[in-house]
Coordinates of C-alpha atoms in Angstrom, one line a residue:
X16 CA 12.2 9.8 52.9
X17 CA 10.0 11.5 50.4
X18 CA 10.9 15.1 49.2
X19 CA 8.3 17.8 48.4
X20 CA 8.1 19.9 45.3
X21 CA 6.4 22.3 43.7
X22 CA 4.2 22.6 40.5
X23 CA 7.1 22.9 37.9
X24 CA 9.0 20.2 39.4
X25 CA 6.2 17.4 39.4
X26 CA 5.8 18.5 35.9
X27 CA 9.3 17.4 35.3
X28 CA 9.1 14.4 37.4
X29 CA 5.9 13.0 35.3
X30 CA 7.9 13.6 32.2
X31 CA 11.0 11.8 33.5
X32 CA 8.4 9.4 34.4
X33 CA 7.1 9.5 30.4
X34 CA 10.7 9.4 29.3
X35 CA 11.5 6.2 31.0
X36 CA 8.3 4.4 30.0
X37 CA 9.2 5.6 26.4
X38 CA 13.1 4.5 26.2
X39 CA 11.8 1.4 27.7
X40 CA 9.5 1.0 24.9
X41 CA 12.8 1.2 22.6
X42 CA 14.5 -1.2 24.6
X43 CA 11.7 -3.8 24.8
X44 CA 11.2 -3.3 20.7
X45 CA 14.6 -3.8 20.1
X46 CA 14.5 -7.1 22.1
X47 CA 11.9 -8.4 19.7
X48 CA 14.7 -7.8 16.7
X49 CA 17.0 -9.9 18.9
X50 CA 15.0 -12.8 19.2
X51 CA 13.7 -12.9 15.3
X52 CA 14.8 -16.1 13.8
X53 CA 17.0 -15.8 10.2
X54 CA 14.1 -16.1 8.1
X55 CA 11.7 -13.2 9.5
X56 CA 11.6 -9.8 8.4
X57 CA 12.3 -6.9 11.4
X58 CA 11.7 -3.7 8.9
X59 CA 8.4 -2.7 10.9
X60 CA 10.2 -3.4 14.2
X61 CA 13.0 -1.0 13.2
X62 CA 10.4 2.0 12.3
X63 CA 8.7 1.4 15.9
X64 CA 12.4 1.4 17.2
X65 CA 12.9 5.2 15.7
X66 CA 9.6 6.1 15.7
X67 CA 9.9 5.5 20.1
X68 CA 13.5 6.5 20.4
X69 CA 12.1 9.6 18.3
X70 CA 9.3 10.2 21.1
X71 CA 11.6 9.8 24.1
X72 CA 13.8 12.5 22.5
X73 CA 10.9 15.1 22.4
X74 CA 9.7 14.0 26.2
X75 CA 13.3 14.5 27.0
X76 CA 13.5 18.2 25.2
X77 CA 10.1 19.0 26.9
X78 CA 11.2 18.2 30.2
X79 CA 14.9 19.9 29.4
X80 CA 12.4 23.1 28.4
X81 CA 10.6 23.0 31.9
X82 CA 13.8 22.9 33.9
X83 CA 15.1 25.6 32.1
X84 CA 11.8 27.9 33.0
X85 CA 12.6 27.3 36.4
X86 CA 11.8 23.6 38.0
X87 CA 14.6 22.8 40.9
X88 CA 17.4 24.7 42.6
X89 CA 19.7 25.9 40.1
X90 CA 22.3 24.1 41.8
X91 CA 20.2 20.7 41.2
X92 CA 18.9 21.5 38.0
X93 CA 22.4 20.8 36.0
X94 CA 22.4 17.2 37.8
X95 CA 18.5 16.7 36.5
X96 CA 19.6 17.6 33.0
X97 CA 22.5 15.1 33.1
X98 CA 20.6 12.4 34.5
X99 CA 17.7 12.8 32.0
X100 CA 20.1 12.6 28.7
X101 CA 22.1 9.6 30.5
X102 CA 18.7 8.1 30.3
X103 CA 17.9 9.0 27.1
X104 CA 21.3 7.3 25.6
X105 CA 20.1 4.1 26.4
X106 CA 17.2 4.4 23.7
X107 CA 19.9 6.1 21.4
X108 CA 21.8 2.7 22.4
X109 CA 19.2 0.7 21.7
X110 CA 18.2 2.2 18.6
X111 CA 22.2 1.7 17.6
X112 CA 21.8 -2.4 17.7
X113 CA 18.3 -2.4 15.9
X114 CA 20.1 -0.7 13.1
X115 CA 23.4 -2.8 13.6
X116 CA 20.9 -5.9 12.7
X117 CA 18.9 -4.4 10.1
X118 CA 21.3 -1.9 8.0
X119 CA 23.5 -5.0 7.6
X120 CA 21.2 -7.3 6.9
X121 CA 22.8 -9.3 10.0
X122 CA 21.4 -12.8 11.0
X123 CA 22.3 -13.9 14.4
X124 CA 23.1 -18.0 13.9
X125 CA 20.5 -20.3 15.7
X126 CA 23.2 -21.9 17.2
X127 CA 24.0 -18.4 19.3
X128 CA 20.9 -16.6 19.3
X129 CA 19.5 -17.8 23.1
X130 CA 23.4 -16.2 24.5
X131 CA 22.3 -12.9 22.4
X132 CA 18.9 -13.1 24.0
X133 CA 20.4 -13.8 27.5
X134 CA 23.1 -11.1 27.1
X135 CA 20.1 -8.5 26.1
X136 CA 17.9 -9.7 28.7
X137 CA 20.3 -8.4 31.2
X138 CA 20.3 -5.0 29.3
X139 CA 16.6 -5.0 29.9
X140 CA 17.0 -6.0 33.4
X141 CA 19.7 -3.2 34.2
X142 CA 17.5 -0.5 32.5
X143 CA 14.4 -1.8 35.0
X144 CA 16.8 -1.5 37.9
X145 CA 17.4 2.1 36.5
X146 CA 13.9 3.2 35.9
X147 CA 13.1 1.9 39.4
X148 CA 16.1 4.3 40.8
X149 CA 15.0 7.0 39.3
X150 CA 11.1 6.8 40.2
X151 CA 12.7 6.5 43.8
X152 CA 15.0 9.4 43.4
X153 CA 11.9 11.3 43.8
X154 CA 10.1 9.2 46.5
X155 CA 12.4 6.7 48.4
X156 CA 16.1 7.5 48.1
X157 CA 16.9 3.8 50.1
X158 CA 14.7 2.3 47.2
X159 CA 16.8 4.3 44.9
X160 CA 20.2 3.2 46.2
X161 CA 19.6 -0.6 46.3
X162 CA 18.3 0.0 42.6
X163 CA 21.6 1.2 41.7
X164 CA 23.5 -1.7 43.4
X165 CA 21.0 -3.7 40.8
X166 CA 22.0 -2.2 37.6
X167 CA 25.6 -2.3 38.4
X168 CA 24.6 -6.6 39.1
X169 CA 22.9 -6.7 35.6
X170 CA 25.7 -5.4 33.9
X171 CA 28.2 -6.8 35.7
X172 CA 26.3 -10.4 34.5
X173 CA 26.0 -8.9 31.0
X174 CA 29.8 -8.3 30.7
X175 CA 30.4 -12.0 31.5
X176 CA 27.8 -13.4 28.7
X177 CA 29.4 -10.9 26.2
X178 CA 32.7 -12.2 27.0
X179 CA 32.1 -15.7 26.4
X180 CA 29.5 -14.8 23.6
X181 CA 32.5 -13.3 21.7
X182 CA 34.6 -16.4 22.5
X183 CA 32.3 -18.3 20.8
X184 CA 31.9 -16.0 17.8
X185 CA 35.5 -16.3 16.8
X186 CA 35.4 -20.1 17.2
X187 CA 32.6 -20.3 14.4
X188 CA 33.9 -21.5 10.9
X189 CA 32.1 -18.5 9.4
X190 CA 33.9 -15.6 7.3
X191 CA 36.1 -13.1 9.3
X192 CA 33.8 -10.7 8.3
X193 CA 30.7 -11.9 9.9
X194 CA 32.2 -13.2 12.8
X195 CA 33.6 -9.3 13.0
X196 CA 29.6 -8.1 12.8
X197 CA 28.6 -10.6 15.4
X198 CA 31.0 -9.2 17.9
X199 CA 30.0 -5.8 17.0
X200 CA 26.4 -6.7 17.7
X201 CA 27.2 -8.5 21.1
X202 CA 29.5 -5.0 21.9
X203 CA 26.7 -2.9 21.3
X204 CA 24.1 -5.0 23.1
X205 CA 26.2 -4.7 26.1
X206 CA 26.4 -1.2 25.8
X207 CA 22.9 -0.5 26.6
X208 CA 23.7 -2.1 30.2
X209 CA 26.6 0.3 30.2
X210 CA 24.5 3.2 29.4
X211 CA 22.3 2.1 32.3
X212 CA 25.2 2.2 34.7
X213 CA 26.3 5.2 33.7
X214 CA 23.4 7.2 34.4
X215 CA 22.9 4.8 37.8
X216 CA 26.1 6.6 38.5
X217 CA 24.5 9.9 38.3
X218 CA 21.6 9.0 40.4
X219 CA 24.6 8.1 43.4
X220 CA 25.9 11.5 42.9
X221 CA 22.5 12.9 43.2
X222 CA 22.2 11.3 46.3
X223 CA 25.3 12.3 47.7
X224 CA 24.7 15.7 47.2
X225 CA 20.8 15.0 49.2
X226 CA 22.5 13.4 51.9
X227 CA 25.6 16.0 52.4

């Protein structure tokens, strides 16, 4: 099922898509930091993350302003505002991951890097599924429903990796403070997928209202 909208609604939909792309850029730039070896500098990548997160905020505000000017019916406007804010929190959390690494000069042990990469990959895939869900909310509700299930699947997979990773972190013969830092990093990475799932939950609510 495809929905027909007016000019303002189409402007908002374009802004939603622009916002999704920019949030995806934030997620991808942070992933590059996770993949760096211990002796590589991440300062330029962190700058990119912060810049793109700021651009995502700007697009979100433009979308909200357009909605407040009359796009969408009043009863659905709140759902749309809540959705774009929920998606924006994915970018916020990815930026937090970058800051955890950069501000604490946190070095991921080589023995654990692949596991952090795998956990982050789950967050990347959860966001990709979320983007499909948001885009198809306006185009194909059945595809949006399936994508929502994919978000949940990747979030659950990431949870399993996170738990195993934290257990391995605390088996390392390193300082307690560093173990706590590494645990925090694993938790923050997992939170990216959690934020994606929170946003997908909002999509489910919108779909239920459309179907009522």
